[in-house]
């Protein structure tokens, strides 16, 4: 059993969508840190300390919160942040790296977090239900041979950001 598995997890999420997934899996009581961009579910995240932004993590504050796990995303967070976390020595948390690139990849993402936190009550059942819901939603949007539309989806401005 690893150090992180020997006690209840203390989760830090550096990605807004992962923060929402943490709550969907029933792990909200284990969330000890989030970014300022992690704002959903609004009533629940208000109790969780902010530790900066997705790319501007306050590492000193995060370290004081003693996370056992830090959730990151290849496209959302900086490699320098991950390297700094790994440099904490015996205090280094388990870093859970995610990289969904297509809607279907979210099935594996749910499984990844369910496996990581398998020792927590109800996670497996919630993950199974969430996976089933996602599978149904994906089926509704499956390619049925109709004409494809090209869309530019803007998600933020200053600077402008898009989904590719």
PDB file of C-alpha atoms in Angstrom:
ATOM      1  CA  UNK A   1       0.000   0.000   0.000  1.00  0.00           C
ATOM      2  CA  UNK A   2       1.407   3.396  -0.975  1.00  0.00           C
ATOM      3  CA  UNK A   3       1.490   6.415   1.313  1.00  0.00           C
ATOM      4  CA  UNK A   4      -1.388   7.953  -0.666  1.00  0.00           C
ATOM      5  CA  UNK A   5      -3.545   4.826  -0.203  1.00  0.00           C
ATOM      6  CA  UNK A   6      -2.841   4.497   3.546  1.00  0.00           C
ATOM      7  CA  UNK A   7      -5.209   7.330   4.458  1.00  0.00           C
ATOM      8  CA  UNK A   8      -8.230   9.058   2.948  1.00  0.00           C
ATOM      9  CA  UNK A   9      -7.266  11.033  -0.158  1.00  0.00           C
ATOM     10  CA  UNK A  10      -6.734  14.774  -0.044  1.00  0.00           C
ATOM     11  CA  UNK A  11      -7.403  15.854  -3.627  1.00  0.00           C
ATOM     12  CA  UNK A  12      -6.252  19.052  -5.327  1.00  0.00           C
ATOM     13  CA  UNK A  13      -7.804  19.741  -8.714  1.00  0.00           C
ATOM     14  CA  UNK A  14      -5.996  22.064 -11.087  1.00  0.00           C
ATOM     15  CA  UNK A  15      -8.633  21.636 -13.823  1.00  0.00           C
ATOM     16  CA  UNK A  16     -12.238  22.929 -13.699  1.00  0.00           C
ATOM     17  CA  UNK A  17     -13.769  19.929 -15.477  1.00  0.00           C
ATOM     18  CA  UNK A  18     -11.923  17.539 -13.166  1.00  0.00           C
ATOM     19  CA  UNK A  19     -13.242  19.415 -10.146  1.00  0.00           C
ATOM     20  CA  UNK A  20     -16.759  18.788 -11.422  1.00  0.00           C
ATOM     21  CA  UNK A  21     -15.922  15.124 -12.001  1.00  0.00           C
ATOM     22  CA  UNK A  22     -14.584  14.818  -8.446  1.00  0.00           C
ATOM     23  CA  UNK A  23     -17.975  15.941  -7.148  1.00  0.00           C
ATOM     24  CA  UNK A  24     -19.851  13.711  -9.598  1.00  0.00           C
ATOM     25  CA  UNK A  25     -17.940  10.721  -8.259  1.00  0.00           C
ATOM     26  CA  UNK A  26     -18.869  11.624  -4.681  1.00  0.00           C
ATOM     27  CA  UNK A  27     -15.360  12.716  -3.760  1.00  0.00           C
ATOM     28  CA  UNK A  28     -16.177  16.327  -2.938  1.00  0.00           C
ATOM     29  CA  UNK A  29     -15.442  15.904   0.769  1.00  0.00           C
ATOM     30  CA  UNK A  30     -11.894  14.876  -0.179  1.00  0.00           C
ATOM     31  CA  UNK A  31     -11.244  18.008  -2.268  1.00  0.00           C
ATOM     32  CA  UNK A  32      -8.792  20.239  -0.382  1.00  0.00           C
ATOM     33  CA  UNK A  33      -7.711  22.639  -3.154  1.00  0.00           C
ATOM     34  CA  UNK A  34      -8.921  24.029  -6.454  1.00  0.00           C
ATOM     35  CA  UNK A  35      -8.079  26.778  -8.902  1.00  0.00           C
ATOM     36  CA  UNK A  36      -9.990  30.023  -9.087  1.00  0.00           C
ATOM     37  CA  UNK A  37     -11.446  28.757 -12.371  1.00  0.00           C
ATOM     38  CA  UNK A  38     -12.981  25.718 -10.651  1.00  0.00           C
ATOM     39  CA  UNK A  39     -16.395  27.243  -9.943  1.00  0.00           C
ATOM     40  CA  UNK A  40     -18.821  24.325 -10.353  1.00  0.00           C
ATOM     41  CA  UNK A  41     -20.732  22.942  -8.608  1.00  0.00           C
ATOM     42  CA  UNK A  42     -21.004  26.446  -7.181  1.00  0.00           C
ATOM     43  CA  UNK A  43     -22.517  25.706  -3.764  1.00  0.00           C
ATOM     44  CA  UNK A  44     -19.984  22.954  -3.065  1.00  0.00           C
ATOM     45  CA  UNK A  45     -16.709  24.464  -4.271  1.00  0.00           C
ATOM     46  CA  UNK A  46     -17.096  27.591  -2.150  1.00  0.00           C
ATOM     47  CA  UNK A  47     -15.725  25.717   0.891  1.00  0.00           C
ATOM     48  CA  UNK A  48     -12.617  24.563  -0.993  1.00  0.00           C
ATOM     49  CA  UNK A  49      -9.528  26.826  -0.834  1.00  0.00           C
ATOM     50  CA  UNK A  50      -8.324  28.426  -4.081  1.00  0.00           C
ATOM     51  CA  UNK A  51      -4.650  27.993  -4.915  1.00  0.00           C
ATOM     52  CA  UNK A  52      -4.303  30.261  -7.950  1.00  0.00           C
ATOM     53  CA  UNK A  53      -5.108  29.572 -11.571  1.00  0.00           C
ATOM     54  CA  UNK A  54      -4.613  26.577 -13.817  1.00  0.00           C
ATOM     55  CA  UNK A  55      -1.317  28.004 -15.043  1.00  0.00           C
ATOM     56  CA  UNK A  56      -0.455  30.132 -12.000  1.00  0.00           C
ATOM     57  CA  UNK A  57      -0.606  27.680  -9.102  1.00  0.00           C
ATOM     58  CA  UNK A  58       0.508  28.988  -5.711  1.00  0.00           C
ATOM     59  CA  UNK A  59       2.726  26.031  -4.890  1.00  0.00           C
ATOM     60  CA  UNK A  60       3.479  27.166  -1.329  1.00  0.00           C
ATOM     61  CA  UNK A  61      -0.224  27.389  -0.498  1.00  0.00           C
ATOM     62  CA  UNK A  62      -0.907  24.070  -2.205  1.00  0.00           C
ATOM     63  CA  UNK A  63       1.881  22.380  -0.245  1.00  0.00           C
ATOM     64  CA  UNK A  64       0.458  23.665   3.063  1.00  0.00           C
ATOM     65  CA  UNK A  65      -2.838  21.936   2.176  1.00  0.00           C
ATOM     66  CA  UNK A  66      -0.977  18.582   1.987  1.00  0.00           C
ATOM     67  CA  UNK A  67      -2.722  16.947  -0.980  1.00  0.00           C
ATOM     68  CA  UNK A  68      -2.183  13.241  -1.499  1.00  0.00           C
ATOM     69  CA  UNK A  69      -3.324  13.552  -5.126  1.00  0.00           C
ATOM     70  CA  UNK A  70      -3.132  16.417  -7.616  1.00  0.00           C
ATOM     71  CA  UNK A  71      -5.282  16.233 -10.762  1.00  0.00           C
ATOM     72  CA  UNK A  72      -3.749  17.863 -13.836  1.00  0.00           C
ATOM     73  CA  UNK A  73      -4.341  17.978 -17.578  1.00  0.00           C
ATOM     74  CA  UNK A  74      -1.717  17.989 -20.317  1.00  0.00           C
ATOM     75  CA  UNK A  75      -3.348  20.907 -22.155  1.00  0.00           C
ATOM     76  CA  UNK A  76      -4.471  22.914 -19.128  1.00  0.00           C
ATOM     77  CA  UNK A  77      -1.525  22.901 -16.744  1.00  0.00           C
ATOM     78  CA  UNK A  78       2.165  23.697 -17.079  1.00  0.00           C
ATOM     79  CA  UNK A  79       4.852  21.044 -17.046  1.00  0.00           C
ATOM     80  CA  UNK A  80       6.847  23.264 -14.660  1.00  0.00           C
ATOM     81  CA  UNK A  81       4.059  22.944 -12.094  1.00  0.00           C
ATOM     82  CA  UNK A  82       4.097  19.155 -12.322  1.00  0.00           C
ATOM     83  CA  UNK A  83       7.891  19.090 -12.080  1.00  0.00           C
ATOM     84  CA  UNK A  84       7.757  21.299  -8.985  1.00  0.00           C
ATOM     85  CA  UNK A  85       5.212  18.983  -7.351  1.00  0.00           C
ATOM     86  CA  UNK A  86       7.419  15.978  -8.064  1.00  0.00           C
ATOM     87  CA  UNK A  87      10.272  17.845  -6.407  1.00  0.00           C
ATOM     88  CA  UNK A  88       8.549  17.862  -3.012  1.00  0.00           C
ATOM     89  CA  UNK A  89      10.324  14.638  -2.060  1.00  0.00           C
ATOM     90  CA  UNK A  90       8.495  12.689   0.656  1.00  0.00           C
ATOM     91  CA  UNK A  91       5.686  15.274   0.548  1.00  0.00           C
ATOM     92  CA  UNK A  92       5.118  14.791  -3.187  1.00  0.00           C
ATOM     93  CA  UNK A  93       1.510  13.915  -4.000  1.00  0.00           C
ATOM     94  CA  UNK A  94       0.444  11.356  -6.558  1.00  0.00           C
ATOM     95  CA  UNK A  95       0.017  13.312  -9.769  1.00  0.00           C
ATOM     96  CA  UNK A  96      -2.928  12.139 -11.858  1.00  0.00           C
ATOM     97  CA  UNK A  97      -2.282  13.255 -15.437  1.00  0.00           C
ATOM     98  CA  UNK A  98      -5.273  13.413 -17.776  1.00  0.00           C
ATOM     99  CA  UNK A  99      -5.516  14.070 -21.498  1.00  0.00           C
ATOM    100  CA  UNK A 100      -8.926  13.455 -23.057  1.00  0.00           C
ATOM    101  CA  UNK A 101      -8.849  14.584 -26.674  1.00  0.00           C
ATOM    102  CA  UNK A 102     -12.285  13.546 -27.905  1.00  0.00           C
ATOM    103  CA  UNK A 103     -15.681  13.125 -26.247  1.00  0.00           C
ATOM    104  CA  UNK A 104     -15.245   9.339 -26.194  1.00  0.00           C
ATOM    105  CA  UNK A 105     -12.037   9.744 -24.176  1.00  0.00           C
ATOM    106  CA  UNK A 106     -14.104  10.869 -21.215  1.00  0.00           C
ATOM    107  CA  UNK A 107     -15.147   7.257 -20.638  1.00  0.00           C
ATOM    108  CA  UNK A 108     -11.489   6.403 -19.957  1.00  0.00           C
ATOM    109  CA  UNK A 109     -11.154   9.550 -17.841  1.00  0.00           C
ATOM    110  CA  UNK A 110     -14.022   8.464 -15.584  1.00  0.00           C
ATOM    111  CA  UNK A 111     -12.423   5.015 -15.313  1.00  0.00           C
ATOM    112  CA  UNK A 112      -9.036   6.577 -14.535  1.00  0.00           C
ATOM    113  CA  UNK A 113     -10.390   8.523 -11.563  1.00  0.00           C
ATOM    114  CA  UNK A 114     -12.531   5.587 -10.438  1.00  0.00           C
ATOM    115  CA  UNK A 115      -9.425   3.403 -10.399  1.00  0.00           C
ATOM    116  CA  UNK A 116      -7.328   6.043  -8.645  1.00  0.00           C
ATOM    117  CA  UNK A 117      -9.914   6.469  -5.888  1.00  0.00           C
ATOM    118  CA  UNK A 118     -11.295   2.927  -5.854  1.00  0.00           C
ATOM    119  CA  UNK A 119     -10.925   2.712  -2.073  1.00  0.00           C
ATOM    120  CA  UNK A 120     -13.510   5.437  -1.500  1.00  0.00           C
ATOM    121  CA  UNK A 121     -17.088   4.403  -0.821  1.00  0.00           C
ATOM    122  CA  UNK A 122     -19.482   4.638  -3.753  1.00  0.00           C
ATOM    123  CA  UNK A 123     -16.942   5.740  -6.358  1.00  0.00           C
ATOM    124  CA  UNK A 124     -17.192   2.574  -8.457  1.00  0.00           C
ATOM    125  CA  UNK A 125     -20.989   2.730  -8.548  1.00  0.00           C
ATOM    126  CA  UNK A 126     -21.054   6.431  -9.413  1.00  0.00           C
ATOM    127  CA  UNK A 127     -18.424   5.924 -12.111  1.00  0.00           C
ATOM    128  CA  UNK A 128     -20.424   3.087 -13.627  1.00  0.00           C
ATOM    129  CA  UNK A 129     -23.598   5.205 -13.697  1.00  0.00           C
ATOM    130  CA  UNK A 130     -21.738   8.207 -15.106  1.00  0.00           C
ATOM    131  CA  UNK A 131     -20.132   6.008 -17.769  1.00  0.00           C
ATOM    132  CA  UNK A 132     -23.526   4.629 -18.753  1.00  0.00           C
ATOM    133  CA  UNK A 133     -24.963   8.157 -19.026  1.00  0.00           C
ATOM    134  CA  UNK A 134     -22.005   9.281 -21.112  1.00  0.00           C
ATOM    135  CA  UNK A 135     -22.295   6.237 -23.385  1.00  0.00           C
ATOM    136  CA  UNK A 136     -25.966   7.085 -24.022  1.00  0.00           C
ATOM    137  CA  UNK A 137     -25.107  10.720 -24.756  1.00  0.00           C
ATOM    138  CA  UNK A 138     -22.334   9.685 -27.138  1.00  0.00           C
ATOM    139  CA  UNK A 139     -24.760   7.388 -28.968  1.00  0.00           C
ATOM    140  CA  UNK A 140     -27.112  10.326 -29.517  1.00  0.00           C
ATOM    141  CA  UNK A 141     -24.329  12.309 -31.173  1.00  0.00           C
ATOM    142  CA  UNK A 142     -22.833   9.464 -33.213  1.00  0.00           C
ATOM    143  CA  UNK A 143     -21.990  10.119 -36.856  1.00  0.00           C
ATOM    144  CA  UNK A 144     -24.920   8.911 -38.920  1.00  0.00           C
ATOM    145  CA  UNK A 145     -23.493   9.818 -42.290  1.00  0.00           C
ATOM    146  CA  UNK A 146     -25.007  13.298 -42.384  1.00  0.00           C
ATOM    147  CA  UNK A 147     -23.135  16.314 -43.627  1.00  0.00           C
ATOM    148  CA  UNK A 148     -20.546  17.595 -41.180  1.00  0.00           C
ATOM    149  CA  UNK A 149     -20.509  21.218 -40.138  1.00  0.00           C
ATOM    150  CA  UNK A 150     -17.377  23.163 -39.448  1.00  0.00           C
ATOM    151  CA  UNK A 151     -17.695  25.219 -36.298  1.00  0.00           C
ATOM    152  CA  UNK A 152     -15.450  27.663 -34.510  1.00  0.00           C
ATOM    153  CA  UNK A 153     -16.235  27.326 -30.815  1.00  0.00           C
ATOM    154  CA  UNK A 154     -14.820  30.195 -28.754  1.00  0.00           C
ATOM    155  CA  UNK A 155     -14.502  29.387 -25.054  1.00  0.00           C
ATOM    156  CA  UNK A 156     -12.743  32.450 -23.720  1.00  0.00           C
ATOM    157  CA  UNK A 157     -11.397  35.857 -24.667  1.00  0.00           C
ATOM    158  CA  UNK A 158      -8.415  37.931 -23.501  1.00  0.00           C
ATOM    159  CA  UNK A 159      -6.745  35.929 -24.934  1.00  0.00           C
ATOM    160  CA  UNK A 160      -9.137  34.261 -27.345  1.00  0.00           C
ATOM    161  CA  UNK A 161      -9.290  30.493 -26.836  1.00  0.00           C
ATOM    162  CA  UNK A 162     -11.035  27.884 -28.925  1.00  0.00           C
ATOM    163  CA  UNK A 163     -11.729  24.187 -28.981  1.00  0.00           C
ATOM    164  CA  UNK A 164      -9.809  22.418 -31.716  1.00  0.00           C
TER     165      UNK A 164
END
